[in-house]
JSON list of C-alpha atoms in Angstrom, two decimals:
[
{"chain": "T", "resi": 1371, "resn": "UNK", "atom": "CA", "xyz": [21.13, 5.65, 3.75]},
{"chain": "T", "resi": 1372, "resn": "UNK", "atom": "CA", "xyz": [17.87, 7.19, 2.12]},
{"chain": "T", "resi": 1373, "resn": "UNK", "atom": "CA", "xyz": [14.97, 5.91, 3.61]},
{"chain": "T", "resi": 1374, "resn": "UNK", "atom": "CA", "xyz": [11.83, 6.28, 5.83]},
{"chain": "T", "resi": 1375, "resn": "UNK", "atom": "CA", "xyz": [11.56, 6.03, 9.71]},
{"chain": "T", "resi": 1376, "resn": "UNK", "atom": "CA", "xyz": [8.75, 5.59, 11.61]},
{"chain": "T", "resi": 1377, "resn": "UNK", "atom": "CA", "xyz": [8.45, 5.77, 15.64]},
{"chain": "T", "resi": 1378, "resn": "UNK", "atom": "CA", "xyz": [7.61, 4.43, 17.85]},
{"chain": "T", "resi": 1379, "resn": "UNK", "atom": "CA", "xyz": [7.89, 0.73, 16.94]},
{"chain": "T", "resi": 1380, "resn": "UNK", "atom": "CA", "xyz": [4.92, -0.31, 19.73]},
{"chain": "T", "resi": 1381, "resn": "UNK", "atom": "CA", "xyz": [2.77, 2.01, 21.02]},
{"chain": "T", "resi": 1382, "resn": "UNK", "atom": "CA", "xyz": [0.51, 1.29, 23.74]},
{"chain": "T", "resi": 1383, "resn": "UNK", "atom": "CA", "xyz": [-2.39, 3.75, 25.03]},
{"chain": "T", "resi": 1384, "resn": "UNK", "atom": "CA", "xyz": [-5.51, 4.13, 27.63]},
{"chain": "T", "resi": 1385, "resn": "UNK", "atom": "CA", "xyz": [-8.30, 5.17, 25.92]},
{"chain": "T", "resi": 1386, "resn": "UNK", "atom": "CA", "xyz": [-9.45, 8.84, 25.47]},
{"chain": "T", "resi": 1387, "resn": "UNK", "atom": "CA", "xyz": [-5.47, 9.42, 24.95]},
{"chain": "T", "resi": 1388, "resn": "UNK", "atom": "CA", "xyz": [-4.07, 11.10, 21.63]},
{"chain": "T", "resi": 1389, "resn": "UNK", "atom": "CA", "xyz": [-1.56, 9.98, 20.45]},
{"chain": "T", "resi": 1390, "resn": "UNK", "atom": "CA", "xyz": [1.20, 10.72, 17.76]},
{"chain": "T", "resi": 1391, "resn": "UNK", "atom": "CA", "xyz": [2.94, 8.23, 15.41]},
{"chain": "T", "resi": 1392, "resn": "UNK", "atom": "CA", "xyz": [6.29, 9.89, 13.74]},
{"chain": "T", "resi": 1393, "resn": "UNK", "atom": "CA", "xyz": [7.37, 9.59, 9.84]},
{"chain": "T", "resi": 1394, "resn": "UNK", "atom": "CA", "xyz": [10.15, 11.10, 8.45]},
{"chain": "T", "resi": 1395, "resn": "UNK", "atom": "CA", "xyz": [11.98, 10.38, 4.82]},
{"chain": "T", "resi": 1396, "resn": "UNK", "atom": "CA", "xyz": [15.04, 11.30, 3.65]},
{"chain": "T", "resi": 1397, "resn": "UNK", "atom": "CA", "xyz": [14.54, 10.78, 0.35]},
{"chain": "T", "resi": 1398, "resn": "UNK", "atom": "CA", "xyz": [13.30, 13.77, -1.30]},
{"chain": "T", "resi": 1399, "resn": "UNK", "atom": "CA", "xyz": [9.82, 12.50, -2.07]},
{"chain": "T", "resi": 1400, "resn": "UNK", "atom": "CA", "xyz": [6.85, 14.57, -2.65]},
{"chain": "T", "resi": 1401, "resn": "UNK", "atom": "CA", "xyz": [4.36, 12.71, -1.71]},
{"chain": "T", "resi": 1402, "resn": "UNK", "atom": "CA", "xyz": [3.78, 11.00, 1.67]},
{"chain": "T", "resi": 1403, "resn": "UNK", "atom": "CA", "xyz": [0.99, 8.62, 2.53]},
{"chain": "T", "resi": 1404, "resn": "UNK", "atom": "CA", "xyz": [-0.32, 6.66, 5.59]},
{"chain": "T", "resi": 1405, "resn": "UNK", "atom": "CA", "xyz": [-2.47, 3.38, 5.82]},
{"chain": "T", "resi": 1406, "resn": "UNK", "atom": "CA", "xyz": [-3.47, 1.01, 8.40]},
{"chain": "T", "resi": 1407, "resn": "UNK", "atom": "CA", "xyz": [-3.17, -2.43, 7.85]},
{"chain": "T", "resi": 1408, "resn": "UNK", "atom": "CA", "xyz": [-5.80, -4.80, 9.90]},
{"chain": "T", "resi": 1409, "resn": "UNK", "atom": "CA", "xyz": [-5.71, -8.41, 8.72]},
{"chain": "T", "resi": 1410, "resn": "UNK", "atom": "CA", "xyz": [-7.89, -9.24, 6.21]},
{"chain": "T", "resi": 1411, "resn": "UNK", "atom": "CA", "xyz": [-8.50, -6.24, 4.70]},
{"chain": "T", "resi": 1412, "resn": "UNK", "atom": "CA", "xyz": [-5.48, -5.08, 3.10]},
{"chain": "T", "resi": 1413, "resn": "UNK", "atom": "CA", "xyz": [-4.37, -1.52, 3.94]},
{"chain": "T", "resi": 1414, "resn": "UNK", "atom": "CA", "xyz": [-6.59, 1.18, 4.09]},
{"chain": "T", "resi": 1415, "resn": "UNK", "atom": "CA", "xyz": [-5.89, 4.65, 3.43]},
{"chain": "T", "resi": 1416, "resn": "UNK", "atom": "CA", "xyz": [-6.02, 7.35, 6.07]},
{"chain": "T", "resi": 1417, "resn": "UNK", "atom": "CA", "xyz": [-4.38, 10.74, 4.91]},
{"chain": "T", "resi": 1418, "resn": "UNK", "atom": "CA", "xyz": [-2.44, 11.37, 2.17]},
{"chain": "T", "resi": 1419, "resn": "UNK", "atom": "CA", "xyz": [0.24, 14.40, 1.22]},
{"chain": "T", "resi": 1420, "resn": "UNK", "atom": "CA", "xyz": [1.50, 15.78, -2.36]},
{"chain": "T", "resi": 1421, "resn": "UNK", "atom": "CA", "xyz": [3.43, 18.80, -0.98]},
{"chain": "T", "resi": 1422, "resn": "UNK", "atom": "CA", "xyz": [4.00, 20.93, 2.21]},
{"chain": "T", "resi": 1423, "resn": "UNK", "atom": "CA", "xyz": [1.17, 22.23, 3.79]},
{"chain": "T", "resi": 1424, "resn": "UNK", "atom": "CA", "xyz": [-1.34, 20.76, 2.01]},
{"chain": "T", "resi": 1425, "resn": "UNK", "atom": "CA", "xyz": [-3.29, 17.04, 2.29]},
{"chain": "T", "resi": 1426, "resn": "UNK", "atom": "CA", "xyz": [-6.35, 15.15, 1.94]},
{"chain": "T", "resi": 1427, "resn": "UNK", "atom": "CA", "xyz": [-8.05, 12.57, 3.75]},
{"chain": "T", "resi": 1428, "resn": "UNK", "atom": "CA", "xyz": [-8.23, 8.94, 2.42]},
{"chain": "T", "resi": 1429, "resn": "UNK", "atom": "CA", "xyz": [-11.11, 6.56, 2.61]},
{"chain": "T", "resi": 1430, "resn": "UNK", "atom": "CA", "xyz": [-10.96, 5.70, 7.23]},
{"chain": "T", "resi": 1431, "resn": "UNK", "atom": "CA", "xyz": [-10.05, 9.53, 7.95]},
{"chain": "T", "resi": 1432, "resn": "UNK", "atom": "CA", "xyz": [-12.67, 10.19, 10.80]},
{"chain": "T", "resi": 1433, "resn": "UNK", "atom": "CA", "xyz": [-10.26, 9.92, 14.14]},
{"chain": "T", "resi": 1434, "resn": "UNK", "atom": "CA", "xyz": [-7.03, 10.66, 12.47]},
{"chain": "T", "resi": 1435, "resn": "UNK", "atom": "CA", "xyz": [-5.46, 13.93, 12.10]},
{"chain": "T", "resi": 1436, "resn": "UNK", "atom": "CA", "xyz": [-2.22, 15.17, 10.18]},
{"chain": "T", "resi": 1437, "resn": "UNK", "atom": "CA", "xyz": [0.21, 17.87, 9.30]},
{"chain": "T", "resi": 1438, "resn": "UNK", "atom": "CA", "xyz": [2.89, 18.71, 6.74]},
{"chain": "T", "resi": 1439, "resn": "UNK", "atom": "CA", "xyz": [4.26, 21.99, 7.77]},
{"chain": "T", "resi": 1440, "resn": "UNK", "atom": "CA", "xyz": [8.22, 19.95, 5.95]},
{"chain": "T", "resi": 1441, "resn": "UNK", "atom": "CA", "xyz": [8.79, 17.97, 3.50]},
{"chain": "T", "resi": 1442, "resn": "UNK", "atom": "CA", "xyz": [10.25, 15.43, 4.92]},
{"chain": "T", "resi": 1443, "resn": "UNK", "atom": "CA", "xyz": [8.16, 14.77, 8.25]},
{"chain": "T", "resi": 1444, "resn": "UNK", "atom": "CA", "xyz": [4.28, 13.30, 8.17]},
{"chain": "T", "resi": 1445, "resn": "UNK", "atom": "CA", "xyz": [3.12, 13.05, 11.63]},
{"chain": "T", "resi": 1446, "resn": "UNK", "atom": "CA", "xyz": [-0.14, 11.25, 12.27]},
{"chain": "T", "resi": 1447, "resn": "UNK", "atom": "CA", "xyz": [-2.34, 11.85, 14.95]},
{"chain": "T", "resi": 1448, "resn": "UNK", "atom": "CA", "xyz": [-4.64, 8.78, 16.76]},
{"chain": "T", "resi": 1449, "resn": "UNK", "atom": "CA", "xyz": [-7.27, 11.17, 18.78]},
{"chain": "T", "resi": 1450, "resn": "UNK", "atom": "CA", "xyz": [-9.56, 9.64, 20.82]},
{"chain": "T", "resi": 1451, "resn": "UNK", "atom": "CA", "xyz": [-12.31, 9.76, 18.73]},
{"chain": "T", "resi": 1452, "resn": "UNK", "atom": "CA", "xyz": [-10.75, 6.73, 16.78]},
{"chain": "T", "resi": 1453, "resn": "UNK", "atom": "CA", "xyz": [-13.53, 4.29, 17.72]},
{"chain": "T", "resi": 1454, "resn": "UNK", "atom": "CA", "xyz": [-10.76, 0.93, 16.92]},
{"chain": "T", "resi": 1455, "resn": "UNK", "atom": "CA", "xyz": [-7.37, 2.69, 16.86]},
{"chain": "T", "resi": 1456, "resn": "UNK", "atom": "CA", "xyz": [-5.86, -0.77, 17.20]},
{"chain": "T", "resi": 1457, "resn": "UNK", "atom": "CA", "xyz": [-4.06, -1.66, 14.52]},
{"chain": "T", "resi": 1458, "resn": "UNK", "atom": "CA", "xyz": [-0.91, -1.36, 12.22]},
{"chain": "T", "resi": 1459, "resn": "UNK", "atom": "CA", "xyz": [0.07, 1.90, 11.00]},
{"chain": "T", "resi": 1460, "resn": "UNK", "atom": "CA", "xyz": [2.45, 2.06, 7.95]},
{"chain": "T", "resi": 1461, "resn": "UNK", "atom": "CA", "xyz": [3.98, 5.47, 6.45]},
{"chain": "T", "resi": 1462, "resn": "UNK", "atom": "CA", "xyz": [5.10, 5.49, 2.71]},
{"chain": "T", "resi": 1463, "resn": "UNK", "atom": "CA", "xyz": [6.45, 8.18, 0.18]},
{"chain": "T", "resi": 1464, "resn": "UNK", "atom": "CA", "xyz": [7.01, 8.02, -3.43]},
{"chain": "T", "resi": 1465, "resn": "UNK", "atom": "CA", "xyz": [7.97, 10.03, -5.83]},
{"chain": "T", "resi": 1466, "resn": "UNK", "atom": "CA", "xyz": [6.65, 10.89, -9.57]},
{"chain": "T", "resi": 1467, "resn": "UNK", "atom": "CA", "xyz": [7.13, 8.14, -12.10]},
{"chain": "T", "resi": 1468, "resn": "UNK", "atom": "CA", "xyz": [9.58, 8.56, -14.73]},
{"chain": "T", "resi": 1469, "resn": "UNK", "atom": "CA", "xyz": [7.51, 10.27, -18.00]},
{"chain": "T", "resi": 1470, "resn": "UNK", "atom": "CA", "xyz": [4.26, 10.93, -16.15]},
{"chain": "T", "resi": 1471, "resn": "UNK", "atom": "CA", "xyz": [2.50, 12.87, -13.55]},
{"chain": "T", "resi": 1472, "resn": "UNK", "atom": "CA", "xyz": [1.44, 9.86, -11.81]},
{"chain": "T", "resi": 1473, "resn": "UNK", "atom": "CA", "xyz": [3.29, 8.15, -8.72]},
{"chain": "T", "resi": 1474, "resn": "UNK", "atom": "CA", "xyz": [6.10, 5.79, -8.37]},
{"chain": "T", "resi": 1475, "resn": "UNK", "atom": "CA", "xyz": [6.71, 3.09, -6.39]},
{"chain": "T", "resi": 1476, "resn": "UNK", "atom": "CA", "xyz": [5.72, 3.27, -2.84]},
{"chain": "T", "resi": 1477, "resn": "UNK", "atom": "CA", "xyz": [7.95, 3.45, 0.16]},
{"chain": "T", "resi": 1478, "resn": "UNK", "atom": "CA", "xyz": [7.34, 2.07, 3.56]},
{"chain": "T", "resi": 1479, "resn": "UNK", "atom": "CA", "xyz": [8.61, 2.41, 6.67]},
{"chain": "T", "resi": 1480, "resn": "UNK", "atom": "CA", "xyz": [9.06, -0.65, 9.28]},
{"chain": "T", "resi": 1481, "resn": "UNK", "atom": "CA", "xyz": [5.46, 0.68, 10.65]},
{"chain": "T", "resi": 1482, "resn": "UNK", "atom": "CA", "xyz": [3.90, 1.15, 14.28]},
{"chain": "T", "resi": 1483, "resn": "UNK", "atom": "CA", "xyz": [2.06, -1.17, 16.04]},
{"chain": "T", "resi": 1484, "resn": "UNK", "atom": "CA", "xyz": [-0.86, 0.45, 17.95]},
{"chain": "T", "resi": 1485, "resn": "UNK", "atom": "CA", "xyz": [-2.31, -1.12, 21.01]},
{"chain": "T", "resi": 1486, "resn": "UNK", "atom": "CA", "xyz": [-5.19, 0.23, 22.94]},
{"chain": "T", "resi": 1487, "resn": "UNK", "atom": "CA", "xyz": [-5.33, -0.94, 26.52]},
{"chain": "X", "resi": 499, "resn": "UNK", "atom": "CA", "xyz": [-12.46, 7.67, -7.74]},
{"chain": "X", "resi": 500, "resn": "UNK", "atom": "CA", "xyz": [-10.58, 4.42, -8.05]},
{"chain": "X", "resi": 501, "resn": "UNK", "atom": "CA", "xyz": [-10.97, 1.43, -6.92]},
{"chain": "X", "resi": 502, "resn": "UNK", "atom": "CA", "xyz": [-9.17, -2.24, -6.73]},
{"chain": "X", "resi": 503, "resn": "UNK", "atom": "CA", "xyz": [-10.99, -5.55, -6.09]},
{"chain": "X", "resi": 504, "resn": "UNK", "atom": "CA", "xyz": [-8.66, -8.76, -5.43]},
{"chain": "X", "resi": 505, "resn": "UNK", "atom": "CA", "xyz": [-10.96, -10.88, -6.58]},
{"chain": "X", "resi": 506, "resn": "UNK", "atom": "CA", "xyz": [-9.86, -14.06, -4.34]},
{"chain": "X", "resi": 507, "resn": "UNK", "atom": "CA", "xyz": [-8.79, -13.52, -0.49]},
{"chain": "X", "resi": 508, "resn": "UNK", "atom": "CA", "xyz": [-7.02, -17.06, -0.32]},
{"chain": "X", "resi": 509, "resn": "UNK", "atom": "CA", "xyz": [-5.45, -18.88, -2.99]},
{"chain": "X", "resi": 510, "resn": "UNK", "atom": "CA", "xyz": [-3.53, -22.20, -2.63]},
{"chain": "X", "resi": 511, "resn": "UNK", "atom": "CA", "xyz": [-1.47, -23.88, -4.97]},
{"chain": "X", "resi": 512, "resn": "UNK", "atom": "CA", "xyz": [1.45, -27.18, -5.74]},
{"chain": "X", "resi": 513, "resn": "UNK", "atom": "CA", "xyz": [4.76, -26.48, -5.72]},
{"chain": "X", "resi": 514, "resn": "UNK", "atom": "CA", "xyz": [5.82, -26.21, -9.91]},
{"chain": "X", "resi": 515, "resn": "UNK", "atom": "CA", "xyz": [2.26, -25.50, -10.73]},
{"chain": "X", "resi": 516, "resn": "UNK", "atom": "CA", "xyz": [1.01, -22.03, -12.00]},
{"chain": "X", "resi": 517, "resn": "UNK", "atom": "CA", "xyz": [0.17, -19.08, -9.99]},
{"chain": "X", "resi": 518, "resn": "UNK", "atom": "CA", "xyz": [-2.73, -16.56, -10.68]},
{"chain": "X", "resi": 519, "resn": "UNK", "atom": "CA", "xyz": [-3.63, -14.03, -8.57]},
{"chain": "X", "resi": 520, "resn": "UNK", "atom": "CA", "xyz": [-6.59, -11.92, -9.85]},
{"chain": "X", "resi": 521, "resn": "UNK", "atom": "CA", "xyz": [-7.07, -8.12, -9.84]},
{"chain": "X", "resi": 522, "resn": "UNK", "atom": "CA", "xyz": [-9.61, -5.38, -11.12]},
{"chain": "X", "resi": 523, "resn": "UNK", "atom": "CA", "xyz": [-9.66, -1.70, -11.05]},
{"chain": "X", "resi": 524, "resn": "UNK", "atom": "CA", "xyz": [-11.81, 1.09, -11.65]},
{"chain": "X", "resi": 525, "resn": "UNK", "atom": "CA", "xyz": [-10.51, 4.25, -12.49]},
{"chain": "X", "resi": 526, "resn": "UNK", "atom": "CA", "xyz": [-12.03, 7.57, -14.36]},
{"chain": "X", "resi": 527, "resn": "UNK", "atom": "CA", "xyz": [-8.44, 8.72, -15.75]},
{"chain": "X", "resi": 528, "resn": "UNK", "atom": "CA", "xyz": [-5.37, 6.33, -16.89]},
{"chain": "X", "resi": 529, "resn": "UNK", "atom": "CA", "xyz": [-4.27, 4.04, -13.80]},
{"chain": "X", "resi": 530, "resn": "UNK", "atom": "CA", "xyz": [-0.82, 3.69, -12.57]},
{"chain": "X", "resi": 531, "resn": "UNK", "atom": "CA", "xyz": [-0.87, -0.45, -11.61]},
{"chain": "X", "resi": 532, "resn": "UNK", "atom": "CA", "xyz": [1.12, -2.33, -8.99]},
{"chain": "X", "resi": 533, "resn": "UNK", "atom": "CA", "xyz": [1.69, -5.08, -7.46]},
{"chain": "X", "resi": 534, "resn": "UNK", "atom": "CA", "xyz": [3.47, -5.74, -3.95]},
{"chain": "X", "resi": 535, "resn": "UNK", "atom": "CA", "xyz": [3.90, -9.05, -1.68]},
{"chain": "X", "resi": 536, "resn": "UNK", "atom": "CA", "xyz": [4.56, -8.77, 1.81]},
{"chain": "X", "resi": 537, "resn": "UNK", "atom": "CA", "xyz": [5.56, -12.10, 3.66]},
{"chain": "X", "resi": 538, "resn": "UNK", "atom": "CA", "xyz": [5.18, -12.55, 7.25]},
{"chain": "X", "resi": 539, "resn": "UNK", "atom": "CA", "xyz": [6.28, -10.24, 9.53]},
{"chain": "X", "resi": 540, "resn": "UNK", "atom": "CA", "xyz": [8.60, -8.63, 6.94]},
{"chain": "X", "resi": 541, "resn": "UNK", "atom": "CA", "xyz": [7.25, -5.18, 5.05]},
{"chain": "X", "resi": 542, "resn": "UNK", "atom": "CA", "xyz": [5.88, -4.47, 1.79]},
{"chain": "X", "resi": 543, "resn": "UNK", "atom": "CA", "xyz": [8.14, -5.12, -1.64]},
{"chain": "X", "resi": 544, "resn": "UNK", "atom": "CA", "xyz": [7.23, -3.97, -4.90]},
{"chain": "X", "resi": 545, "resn": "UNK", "atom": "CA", "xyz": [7.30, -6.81, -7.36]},
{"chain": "X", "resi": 546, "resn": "UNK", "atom": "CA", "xyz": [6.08, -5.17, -10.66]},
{"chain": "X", "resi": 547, "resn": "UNK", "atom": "CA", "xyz": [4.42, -1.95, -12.01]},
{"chain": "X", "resi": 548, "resn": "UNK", "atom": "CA", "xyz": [2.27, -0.88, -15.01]},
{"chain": "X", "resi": 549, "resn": "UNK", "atom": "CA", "xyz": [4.17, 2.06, -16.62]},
{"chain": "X", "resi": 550, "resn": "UNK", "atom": "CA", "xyz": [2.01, 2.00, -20.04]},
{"chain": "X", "resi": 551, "resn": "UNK", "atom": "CA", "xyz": [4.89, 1.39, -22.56]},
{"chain": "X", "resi": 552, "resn": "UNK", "atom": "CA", "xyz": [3.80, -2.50, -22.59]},
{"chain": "X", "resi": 553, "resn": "UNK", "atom": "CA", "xyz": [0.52, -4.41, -21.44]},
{"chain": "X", "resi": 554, "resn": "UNK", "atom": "CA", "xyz": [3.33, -7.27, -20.35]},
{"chain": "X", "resi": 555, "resn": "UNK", "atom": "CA", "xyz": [4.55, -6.60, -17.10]},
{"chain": "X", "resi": 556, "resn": "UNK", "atom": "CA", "xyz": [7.35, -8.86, -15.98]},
{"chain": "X", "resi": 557, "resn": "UNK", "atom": "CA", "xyz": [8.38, -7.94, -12.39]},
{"chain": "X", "resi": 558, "resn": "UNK", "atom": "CA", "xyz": [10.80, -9.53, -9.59]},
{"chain": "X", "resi": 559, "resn": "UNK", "atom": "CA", "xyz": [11.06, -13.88, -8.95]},
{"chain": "X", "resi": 560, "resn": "UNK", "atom": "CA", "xyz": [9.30, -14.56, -12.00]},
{"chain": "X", "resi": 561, "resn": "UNK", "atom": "CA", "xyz": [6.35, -12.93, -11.58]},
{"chain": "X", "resi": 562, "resn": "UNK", "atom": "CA", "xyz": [4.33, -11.05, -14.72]},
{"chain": "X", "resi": 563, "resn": "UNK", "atom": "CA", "xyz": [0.86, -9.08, -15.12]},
{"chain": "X", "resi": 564, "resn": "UNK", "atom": "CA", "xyz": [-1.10, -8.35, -18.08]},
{"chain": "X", "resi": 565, "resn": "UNK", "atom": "CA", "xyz": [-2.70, -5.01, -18.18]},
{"chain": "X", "resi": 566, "resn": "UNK", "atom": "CA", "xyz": [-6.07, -5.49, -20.24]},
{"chain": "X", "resi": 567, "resn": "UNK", "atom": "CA", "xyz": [-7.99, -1.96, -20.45]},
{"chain": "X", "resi": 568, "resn": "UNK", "atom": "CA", "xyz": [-10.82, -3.77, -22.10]},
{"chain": "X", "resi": 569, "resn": "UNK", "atom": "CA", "xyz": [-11.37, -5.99, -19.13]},
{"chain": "X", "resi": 570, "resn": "UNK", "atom": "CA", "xyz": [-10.41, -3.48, -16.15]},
{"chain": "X", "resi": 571, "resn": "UNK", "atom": "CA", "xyz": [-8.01, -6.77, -14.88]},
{"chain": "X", "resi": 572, "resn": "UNK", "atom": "CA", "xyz": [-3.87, -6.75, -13.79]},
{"chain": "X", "resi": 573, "resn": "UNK", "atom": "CA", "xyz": [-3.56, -10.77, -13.32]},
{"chain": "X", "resi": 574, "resn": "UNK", "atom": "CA", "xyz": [-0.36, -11.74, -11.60]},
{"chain": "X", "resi": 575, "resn": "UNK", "atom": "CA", "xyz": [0.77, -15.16, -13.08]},
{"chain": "X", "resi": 576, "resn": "UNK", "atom": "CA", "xyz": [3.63, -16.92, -12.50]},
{"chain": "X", "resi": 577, "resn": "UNK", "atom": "CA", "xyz": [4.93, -20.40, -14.61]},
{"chain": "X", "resi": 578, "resn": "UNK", "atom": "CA", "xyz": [5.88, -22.14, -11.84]},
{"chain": "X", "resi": 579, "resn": "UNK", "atom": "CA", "xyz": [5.18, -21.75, -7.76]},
{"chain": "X", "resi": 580, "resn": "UNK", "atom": "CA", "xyz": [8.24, -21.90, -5.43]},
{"chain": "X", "resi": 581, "resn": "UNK", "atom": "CA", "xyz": [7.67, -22.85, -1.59]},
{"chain": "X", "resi": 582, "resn": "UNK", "atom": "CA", "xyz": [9.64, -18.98, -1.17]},
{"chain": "X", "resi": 583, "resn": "UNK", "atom": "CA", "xyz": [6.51, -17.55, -2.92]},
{"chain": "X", "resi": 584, "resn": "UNK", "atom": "CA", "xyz": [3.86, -17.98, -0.17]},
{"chain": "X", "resi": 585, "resn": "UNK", "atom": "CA", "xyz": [3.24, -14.71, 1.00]},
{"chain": "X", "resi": 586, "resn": "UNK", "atom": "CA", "xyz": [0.52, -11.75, 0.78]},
{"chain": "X", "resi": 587, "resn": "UNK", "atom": "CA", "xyz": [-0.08, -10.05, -2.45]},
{"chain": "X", "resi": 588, "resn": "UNK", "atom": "CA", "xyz": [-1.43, -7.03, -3.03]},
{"chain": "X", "resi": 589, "resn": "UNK", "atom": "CA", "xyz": [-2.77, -4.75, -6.27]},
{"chain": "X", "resi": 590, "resn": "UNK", "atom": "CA", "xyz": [-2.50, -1.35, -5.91]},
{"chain": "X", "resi": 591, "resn": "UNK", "atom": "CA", "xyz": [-4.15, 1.01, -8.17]},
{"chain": "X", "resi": 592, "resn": "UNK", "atom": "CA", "xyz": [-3.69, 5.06, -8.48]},
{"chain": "X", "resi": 593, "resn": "UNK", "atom": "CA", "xyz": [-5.08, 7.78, -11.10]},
{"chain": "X", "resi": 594, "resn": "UNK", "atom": "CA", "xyz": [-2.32, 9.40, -13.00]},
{"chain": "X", "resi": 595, "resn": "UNK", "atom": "CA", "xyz": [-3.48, 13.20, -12.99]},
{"chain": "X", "resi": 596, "resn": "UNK", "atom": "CA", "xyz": [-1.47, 16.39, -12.18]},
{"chain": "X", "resi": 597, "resn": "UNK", "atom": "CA", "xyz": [-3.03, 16.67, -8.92]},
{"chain": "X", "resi": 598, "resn": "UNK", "atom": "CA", "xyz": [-3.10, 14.68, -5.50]},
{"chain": "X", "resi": 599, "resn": "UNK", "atom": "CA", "xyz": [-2.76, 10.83, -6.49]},
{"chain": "X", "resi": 600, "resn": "UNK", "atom": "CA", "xyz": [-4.53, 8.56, -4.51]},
{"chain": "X", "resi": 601, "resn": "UNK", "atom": "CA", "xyz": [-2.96, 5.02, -3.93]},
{"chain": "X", "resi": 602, "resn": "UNK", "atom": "CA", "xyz": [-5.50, 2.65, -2.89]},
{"chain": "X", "resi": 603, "resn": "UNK", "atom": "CA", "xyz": [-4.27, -0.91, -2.44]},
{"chain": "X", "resi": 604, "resn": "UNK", "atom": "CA", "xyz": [-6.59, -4.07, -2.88]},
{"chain": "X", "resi": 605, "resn": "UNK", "atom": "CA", "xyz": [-7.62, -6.31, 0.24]},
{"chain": "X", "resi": 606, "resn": "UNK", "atom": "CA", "xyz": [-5.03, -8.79, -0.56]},
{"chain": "X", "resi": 607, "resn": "UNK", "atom": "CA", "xyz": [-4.46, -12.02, -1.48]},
{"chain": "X", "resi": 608, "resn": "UNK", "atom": "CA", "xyz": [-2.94, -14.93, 0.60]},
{"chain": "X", "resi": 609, "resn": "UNK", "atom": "CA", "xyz": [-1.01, -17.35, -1.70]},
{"chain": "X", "resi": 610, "resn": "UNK", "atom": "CA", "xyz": [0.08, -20.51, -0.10]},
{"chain": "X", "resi": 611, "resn": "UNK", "atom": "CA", "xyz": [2.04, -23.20, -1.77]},
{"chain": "X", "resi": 612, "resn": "UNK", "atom": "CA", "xyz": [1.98, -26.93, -0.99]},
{"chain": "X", "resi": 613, "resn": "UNK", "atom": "CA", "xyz": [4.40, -29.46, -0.83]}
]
């Protein structure tokens, strides 16, 4: 089935660690996208990919590094200069809506929860 | 750049009584609109999108927007609240160019329903 998976499910790590949260779709999409979701305040972008080897940070970038090098794979890195890596991390892809340039519909893996100990 | 302010962070309503949910954007170039609701613990589900063919969106469970250009706003409305619908909602706005588009989602809203 065509889809998007994310690992791992629960993540825990001491601080100063990196770590690296896995996406990978299966459905042909373009465009790849990751957010972190912290209640109250919606989800907030953090890098964002139209096509291989190429992306562009979102609006909560600084601590967060990525890569594109296929299609279908997004990895995110948490470094340790994350000051509140913490928190919910969701991976989405769309494609290009039907007649336009613009996107489609978003997405979303099952996410990765992030704990810092 | 774009932006999307959900103009209420909690909104509580009867059961068989109206729902609005209130959204504005900004965007420099023609925006690609959407809502999505995410109940608890489950993931994000898109219940309607702006595709510019009609203001009148109607989307999943009953749900509708209005896209008004004049007024920057994508109201969700539905006739008549179910218990089912208590949930998050979220608008989600993006710039229809050639190049990267940016999907910025709103801060959500929390809709609860009452007996």
């Amino acid at each position: 089935d065509g889809g998007i998976t994310q690992s791992p499910k629960y993540l825990f790590r001491k601080e100063g660690q990196n770590v690296t949260l896995s996406c990978e779709q299966n459905l042909n999409h373009d465009a790849m996208y990751w957010y972190r979701q912290d209640p109250g305040q919606g989800l907030r972008l953090i890098y964002y990919s139209q096509i291989v080897n190429d992306f562009q940070k979102g609006d909560i970038a600084e601590g967060y590094s990525v890569s594109r090098e296929k299609k279908e794979s997004f990895p995110l890195t948490v470094t340790s200069a994350q000051k509140n890596p913490t928190a919910f991390y969701l991976c989405a892809s769309s494609g290009i809506r039907v007649g336009t340039s613009g996107p489609g519909e978003l997405f979303f893996g099952e996410g990765s929860r992030l704990t810092v100990l | 750049a774009q932006s999307v302010t959900q103009l209420d962070s909690h909104v509580s309503v009867s059961e068989g009584t109206p729902v609005l949910l209130r959204c504005n954007y900004s965007s420099s170039y023609s925006p690609s609109l959407f809502w999505y609701v995410q109940h608890p613990n489950k993931g994000l589900q898109l219940l309607l999108k702006y595709t510019s063919a009609a203001t009148l969106v109607k989307g999943i469970n009953g749900f509708e927007a209005e896209f008004k250009k004049s007024e920057t706003s994508f109201h969700l409305t539905k006739p008549s609240a179910h218990m089912s619908d208590a949930a998050e909602y979220f608008c989600v706005v993006s710039e229809s160019r050639s190049s990267a588009s940016k999907i910025i989602f709103g801060s959500g809203t929390r809709l609860s329903i009452r007996p």
